[in-house]
Amino acid sequence: MQVSSLNEVKIYSLSCGKSLPEWLSDRKKRALQKKDVDVRRRIELIQDFEMPTVCTTIKVSKDGQYILATGTYKPRVRCYDTYQLSLKFERCLDSEVSAFPRNLSQLMFLFHFQIVFLHNDRYIEFHSQSGFYYKTRIPKFGRDFSYHYPSCDLYFVGASSEVYRLNLEQGRYLNPLQTDAAENNVCDINSVHGLFATGTVECWDPRTRGRVGLLDCALSSVTADSEINSLPTISALKFNGALTMAVGTSTGQVLLYDLRSDKPLLVKDHQYGLPIKSVHFQDSLDLILSADSRIIKMWNKNSGKIFTSLEPEHDINDVCLYPNSGMLLTANETPKMGIYYIPVLGPAPRWCSFLDNLTEELEENPESTVYDDYKFVTKKDLENLGLTHLIGSPFLRAYMHGFFMDIRLYHKVNRRRKEEKQTIYLEKEIKSLPNILTDDRFKVMFENPDFQVDEESEEFRLLNPLVSKISEKRKKKLRLLEQQELREQEEEEEPEGKPSDAESSESSDDEKDWVEEVRKQRRLLQQEEKVKRQERLREDQQTVLKPQFYEIKAGEEFRSFKDSATKQKLLNKTLEDRLKLEAKNGTLSVADTTVGSKQLTFTLKRSEQQKKQQEAEKLHRQERKTLRRSAGHLKSRHRRGRPFH
């Protein structure tokens, strides 16, 4: 829970803690709560009180039991039951919701939990407790609508000068109301006497279907203190009681009217130039809560004096004041919906009454909350840190015999001093070391041209952007450390430098720059390689080739290029074609076996040299055989005593 204070009004943010994923088991959630302090300290009033991406509108029923919120992406509506502190139902829609009525309790309870949604594609959907059951369409794109309870009529305004009326009792459209405005952004119906207001502003009586009043809000919003660059349009409208009405403009002004006069009682400027998103009345303290996309301002409706203000982290889409309490709900450009508790505005709702006890304990022991993120230092500590020049500035808060300073600033200064000490120590160590360039053992290596860095090589050019970027980061870090004090003095309260998201964005930008530099070098290398290939091709075309003669050694066979081409062509053929060719040449024989399968027998093809060698071996064997026969014949004659011839 985060606590902020402005004008001594404490605001407790109940949705600032970390959110746990839905797919985590209960055991892992309990383990995280034991380990992580932020998870353990967070307060989860309603389970799953968030949208997948963005929440656009949020409303609370009059009795406070149900909270309805619409969001995207995908378009959906979620209903939360505060008595059960959980999600009651969720329904996905075909398109985004532009609006649903402010007097939500009438539609939800008088018609057995029926509610109407106006979509941004001109469709109007009717939902009951069981789900969606009817859809109709209006002629022009709608932007807002209101429900008139006595006549059971729905009034739709949008990108047209006409106000379309749909009677829910008869189930048909009635004649529209013709306004003078080119288009109407918002509308509202007074719950006391039923006056309908829309446009710029035009007030209509639903009983006679006639216009009873007209206010020129655009001219009245221009004051001496306001700076307006364009024509204002009405962006918010709200009745309070029978005679009071607040109008918000697209240029950031809030006009407070008494219906008996055409001049505004008070004009309040937000000073941001952003359209007013919503206006609410807080009757117990006579306050008006007006909100644009950046800030929620609470100011006195009689004097216009600021009571307090609230500025969330993310842009605001809608604001809802919980009835008869000090709780404020916001729909933001973030998955989490904001829950803020302001004890001054009223007590906590009945379903979270423990908030009163919790805030009372925090106010009784303010030290545990106020000084958690601060460090107590003495004047001697400031001298050691080199921060004596901050005495008297908002960054040091005097307390007893010392000062309180932000713990983040304390850690940063300590880290910087440790780095400076390490730098000084390294410099001394480097100075004490001998120069390696003058050492006879290594001097030759630095003079050898083989060890010289080639700046034109591909490796160096691709590595150079990384090296240069690292050196730039070091220089930038030194500059940031030197200018740390100047940046801290420019801030009002927080003595912190840039937020974490800004630092991450800077680091991501540095990485993008480095990637672009590497890609640039790679493109240059590719272009240079292409130029070199073109030059080599041009040289080859200009070169005149001369025939070269080679001598074949004795015993070797000359194989022409035609044989290589034939062999390559044969390899490109399929197995079936090669088998047919082998069978044709006689080197393959196919026979059937006894078991019904095929048997292939390949005969290796001999070269001419192998054939000659085989014939010579055959002739040699025949000569040896003849010699052996003649030798045996002579031996037999000798044994028989016959003479030799």
PDB file of N, CA and C in Angstrom, residues 76-121:
ATOM      1  N   ARG A  76     -14.771  -6.861 -23.439  1.00  0.00           N
ATOM      2  CA  ARG A  76     -15.433  -7.679 -22.439  1.00  0.00           C
ATOM      3  C   ARG A  76     -16.009  -6.793 -21.354  1.00  0.00           C
ATOM      4  N   VAL A  77     -16.869  -7.375 -20.540  1.00  0.00           N
ATOM      5  CA  VAL A  77     -17.421  -6.719 -19.358  1.00  0.00           C
ATOM      6  C   VAL A  77     -17.259  -7.676 -18.187  1.00  0.00           C
ATOM      7  N   ARG A  78     -16.859  -7.122 -17.050  1.00  0.00           N
ATOM      8  CA  ARG A  78     -16.687  -7.912 -15.837  1.00  0.00           C
ATOM      9  C   ARG A  78     -17.517  -7.294 -14.720  1.00  0.00           C
ATOM     10  N   CYS A  79     -18.210  -8.155 -13.996  1.00  0.00           N
ATOM     11  CA  CYS A  79     -19.026  -7.732 -12.861  1.00  0.00           C
ATOM     12  C   CYS A  79     -18.439  -8.334 -11.589  1.00  0.00           C
ATOM     13  N   TYR A  80     -18.164  -7.466 -10.586  1.00  0.00           N
ATOM     14  CA  TYR A  80     -17.582  -7.899  -9.321  1.00  0.00           C
ATOM     15  C   TYR A  80     -18.615  -7.731  -8.206  1.00  0.00           C
ATOM     16  N   ASP A  81     -18.712  -8.746  -7.372  1.00  0.00           N
ATOM     17  CA  ASP A  81     -19.607  -8.721  -6.223  1.00  0.00           C
ATOM     18  C   ASP A  81     -18.785  -8.354  -4.992  1.00  0.00           C
ATOM     19  N   THR A  82     -19.053  -7.171  -4.433  1.00  0.00           N
ATOM     20  CA  THR A  82     -18.270  -6.718  -3.284  1.00  0.00           C
ATOM     21  C   THR A  82     -18.591  -7.523  -2.030  1.00  0.00           C
ATOM     22  N   TYR A  83     -19.776  -8.112  -1.963  1.00  0.00           N
ATOM     23  CA  TYR A  83     -20.103  -8.924  -0.792  1.00  0.00           C
ATOM     24  C   TYR A  83     -19.303 -10.225  -0.777  1.00  0.00           C
ATOM     25  N   GLN A  84     -18.959 -10.717  -1.973  1.00  0.00           N
ATOM     26  CA  GLN A  84     -18.155 -11.940  -2.082  1.00  0.00           C
ATOM     27  C   GLN A  84     -16.677 -11.645  -2.347  1.00  0.00           C
ATOM     28  N   LEU A  85     -16.350 -10.369  -2.616  1.00  0.00           N
ATOM     29  CA  LEU A  85     -14.970  -9.932  -2.879  1.00  0.00           C
ATOM     30  C   LEU A  85     -14.334 -10.703  -4.035  1.00  0.00           C
ATOM     31  N   SER A  86     -15.126 -10.974  -5.062  1.00  0.00           N
ATOM     32  CA  SER A  86     -14.618 -11.760  -6.179  1.00  0.00           C
ATOM     33  C   SER A  86     -15.405 -11.417  -7.436  1.00  0.00           C
ATOM     34  N   LEU A  87     -14.995 -12.027  -8.537  1.00  0.00           N
ATOM     35  CA  LEU A  87     -15.644 -11.825  -9.818  1.00  0.00           C
ATOM     36  C   LEU A  87     -16.948 -12.614  -9.875  1.00  0.00           C
ATOM     37  N   LYS A  88     -18.044 -11.926 -10.214  1.00  0.00           N
ATOM     38  CA  LYS A  88     -19.342 -12.601 -10.302  1.00  0.00           C
ATOM     39  C   LYS A  88     -19.517 -13.245 -11.670  1.00  0.00           C
ATOM     40  N   PHE A  89     -19.261 -12.475 -12.752  1.00  0.00           N
ATOM     41  CA  PHE A  89     -19.314 -13.052 -14.095  1.00  0.00           C
ATOM     42  C   PHE A  89     -18.487 -12.189 -15.035  1.00  0.00           C
ATOM     43  N   GLU A  90     -18.170 -12.783 -16.167  1.00  0.00           N
ATOM     44  CA  GLU A  90     -17.420 -12.105 -17.231  1.00  0.00           C
ATOM     45  C   GLU A  90     -18.025 -12.505 -18.568  1.00  0.00           C
ATOM     46  N   ARG A  91     -18.238 -11.511 -19.445  1.00  0.00           N
ATOM     47  CA  ARG A  91     -18.803 -11.769 -20.758  1.00  0.00           C
ATOM     48  C   ARG A  91     -17.966 -11.046 -21.806  1.00  0.00           C
ATOM     49  N   CYS A  92     -17.619 -11.775 -22.851  1.00  0.00           N
ATOM     50  CA  CYS A  92     -16.906 -11.175 -23.976  1.00  0.00           C
ATOM     51  C   CYS A  92     -17.918 -10.610 -24.972  1.00  0.00           C
ATOM     52  N   LEU A  93     -17.548  -9.510 -25.624  1.00  0.00           N
ATOM     53  CA  LEU A  93     -18.430  -8.794 -26.535  1.00  0.00           C
ATOM     54  C   LEU A  93     -17.836  -8.783 -27.928  1.00  0.00           C
ATOM     55  N   ASP A  94     -18.676  -8.410 -28.901  1.00  0.00           N
ATOM     56  CA  ASP A  94     -18.223  -8.387 -30.294  1.00  0.00           C
ATOM     57  C   ASP A  94     -17.398  -7.147 -30.614  1.00  0.00           C
ATOM     58  N   SER A  95     -17.632  -6.048 -29.917  1.00  0.00           N
ATOM     59  CA  SER A  95     -16.906  -4.800 -30.168  1.00  0.00           C
ATOM     60  C   SER A  95     -16.764  -4.037 -28.858  1.00  0.00           C
ATOM     61  N   GLU A  96     -15.972  -2.970 -28.886  1.00  0.00           N
ATOM     62  CA  GLU A  96     -15.705  -2.204 -27.676  1.00  0.00           C
ATOM     63  C   GLU A  96     -16.935  -1.412 -27.245  1.00  0.00           C
ATOM     64  N   VAL A  97     -17.033  -1.211 -25.937  1.00  0.00           N
ATOM     65  CA  VAL A  97     -18.165  -0.486 -25.364  1.00  0.00           C
ATOM     66  C   VAL A  97     -17.829   0.994 -25.306  1.00  0.00           C
ATOM     67  N   SER A  98     -18.734   1.825 -25.858  1.00  0.00           N
ATOM     68  CA  SER A  98     -18.557   3.277 -25.783  1.00  0.00           C
ATOM     69  C   SER A  98     -19.074   3.827 -24.463  1.00  0.00           C
ATOM     70  N   ALA A  99     -20.222   3.326 -23.996  1.00  0.00           N
ATOM     71  CA  ALA A  99     -20.806   3.831 -22.753  1.00  0.00           C
ATOM     72  C   ALA A  99     -21.847   2.855 -22.251  1.00  0.00           C
ATOM     73  N   PHE A 100     -22.098   2.909 -20.927  1.00  0.00           N
ATOM     74  CA  PHE A 100     -23.302   2.326 -20.350  1.00  0.00           C
ATOM     75  C   PHE A 100     -23.775   3.275 -19.260  1.00  0.00           C
ATOM     76  N   PRO A 101     -25.064   3.264 -18.888  1.00  0.00           N
ATOM     77  CA  PRO A 101     -25.682   4.395 -18.182  1.00  0.00           C
ATOM     78  C   PRO A 101     -25.066   4.658 -16.826  1.00  0.00           C
ATOM     79  N   ARG A 102     -25.106   5.944 -16.436  1.00  0.00           N
ATOM     80  CA  ARG A 102     -24.565   6.339 -15.137  1.00  0.00           C
ATOM     81  C   ARG A 102     -25.492   5.927 -13.998  1.00  0.00           C
ATOM     82  N   ASN A 103     -26.829   6.031 -14.242  1.00  0.00           N
ATOM     83  CA  ASN A 103     -27.766   5.569 -13.213  1.00  0.00           C
ATOM     84  C   ASN A 103     -27.922   4.057 -13.335  1.00  0.00           C
ATOM     85  N   LEU A 104     -26.820   3.371 -13.022  1.00  0.00           N
ATOM     86  CA  LEU A 104     -26.714   1.926 -13.259  1.00  0.00           C
ATOM     87  C   LEU A 104     -27.677   1.136 -12.393  1.00  0.00           C
ATOM     88  N   SER A 105     -27.957   1.642 -11.193  1.00  0.00           N
ATOM     89  CA  SER A 105     -28.780   0.867 -10.263  1.00  0.00           C
ATOM     90  C   SER A 105     -30.197   0.684 -10.782  1.00  0.00           C
ATOM     91  N   GLN A 106     -30.736   1.674 -11.493  1.00  0.00           N
ATOM     92  CA  GLN A 106     -32.107   1.552 -11.989  1.00  0.00           C
ATOM     93  C   GLN A 106     -32.214   0.424 -13.004  1.00  0.00           C
ATOM     94  N   LEU A 107     -31.289   0.386 -13.939  1.00  0.00           N
ATOM     95  CA  LEU A 107     -31.361  -0.661 -14.955  1.00  0.00           C
ATOM     96  C   LEU A 107     -31.083  -2.040 -14.375  1.00  0.00           C
ATOM     97  N   MET A 108     -30.225  -2.121 -13.382  1.00  0.00           N
ATOM     98  CA  MET A 108     -29.810  -3.429 -12.891  1.00  0.00           C
ATOM     99  C   MET A 108     -30.847  -4.072 -11.975  1.00  0.00           C
ATOM    100  N   PHE A 109     -31.605  -3.257 -11.238  1.00  0.00           N
ATOM    101  CA  PHE A 109     -32.460  -3.845 -10.226  1.00  0.00           C
ATOM    102  C   PHE A 109     -33.946  -3.717 -10.555  1.00  0.00           C
ATOM    103  N   LEU A 110     -34.335  -2.634 -11.194  1.00  0.00           N
ATOM    104  CA  LEU A 110     -35.748  -2.501 -11.536  1.00  0.00           C
ATOM    105  C   LEU A 110     -36.140  -3.427 -12.674  1.00  0.00           C
ATOM    106  N   PHE A 111     -35.182  -3.852 -13.472  1.00  0.00           N
ATOM    107  CA  PHE A 111     -35.470  -4.732 -14.602  1.00  0.00           C
ATOM    108  C   PHE A 111     -34.789  -6.090 -14.433  1.00  0.00           C
ATOM    109  N   HIS A 112     -34.649  -6.534 -13.186  1.00  0.00           N
ATOM    110  CA  HIS A 112     -34.116  -7.870 -12.911  1.00  0.00           C
ATOM    111  C   HIS A 112     -32.743  -8.073 -13.558  1.00  0.00           C
ATOM    112  N   PHE A 113     -31.853  -7.197 -13.184  1.00  0.00           N
ATOM    113  CA  PHE A 113     -30.459  -7.289 -13.630  1.00  0.00           C
ATOM    114  C   PHE A 113     -30.341  -7.143 -15.154  1.00  0.00           C
ATOM    115  N   GLN A 114     -31.025  -6.195 -15.706  1.00  0.00           N
ATOM    116  CA  GLN A 114     -30.882  -5.881 -17.121  1.00  0.00           C
ATOM    117  C   GLN A 114     -29.990  -4.656 -17.274  1.00  0.00           C
ATOM    118  N   ILE A 115     -29.160  -4.675 -18.305  1.00  0.00           N
ATOM    119  CA  ILE A 115     -28.253  -3.566 -18.559  1.00  0.00           C
ATOM    120  C   ILE A 115     -28.065  -3.411 -20.055  1.00  0.00           C
ATOM    121  N   VAL A 116     -27.799  -2.186 -20.478  1.00  0.00           N
ATOM    122  CA  VAL A 116     -27.667  -1.855 -21.890  1.00  0.00           C
ATOM    123  C   VAL A 116     -26.252  -1.365 -22.145  1.00  0.00           C
ATOM    124  N   PHE A 117     -25.662  -1.813 -23.259  1.00  0.00           N
ATOM    125  CA  PHE A 117     -24.328  -1.380 -23.662  1.00  0.00           C
ATOM    126  C   PHE A 117     -24.405  -0.710 -25.030  1.00  0.00           C
ATOM    127  N   LEU A 118     -23.760   0.434 -25.148  1.00  0.00           N
ATOM    128  CA  LEU A 118     -23.640   1.126 -26.433  1.00  0.00           C
ATOM    129  C   LEU A 118     -22.247   0.846 -26.986  1.00  0.00           C
ATOM    130  N   HIS A 119     -22.176   0.215 -28.168  1.00  0.00           N
ATOM    131  CA  HIS A 119     -20.903  -0.168 -28.769  1.00  0.00           C
ATOM    132  C   HIS A 119     -20.447   0.882 -29.775  1.00  0.00           C
ATOM    133  N   ASN A 120     -19.163   0.810 -30.108  1.00  0.00           N
ATOM    134  CA  ASN A 120     -18.615   1.796 -31.038  1.00  0.00           C
ATOM    135  C   ASN A 120     -18.912   1.481 -32.499  1.00  0.00           C
ATOM    136  N   ASP A 121     -19.666   0.419 -32.780  1.00  0.00           N
ATOM    137  CA  ASP A 121     -20.063   0.108 -34.146  1.00  0.00           C
ATOM    138  C   ASP A 121     -21.569   0.320 -34.354  1.00  0.00           C
TER     139      ASP A 121
END
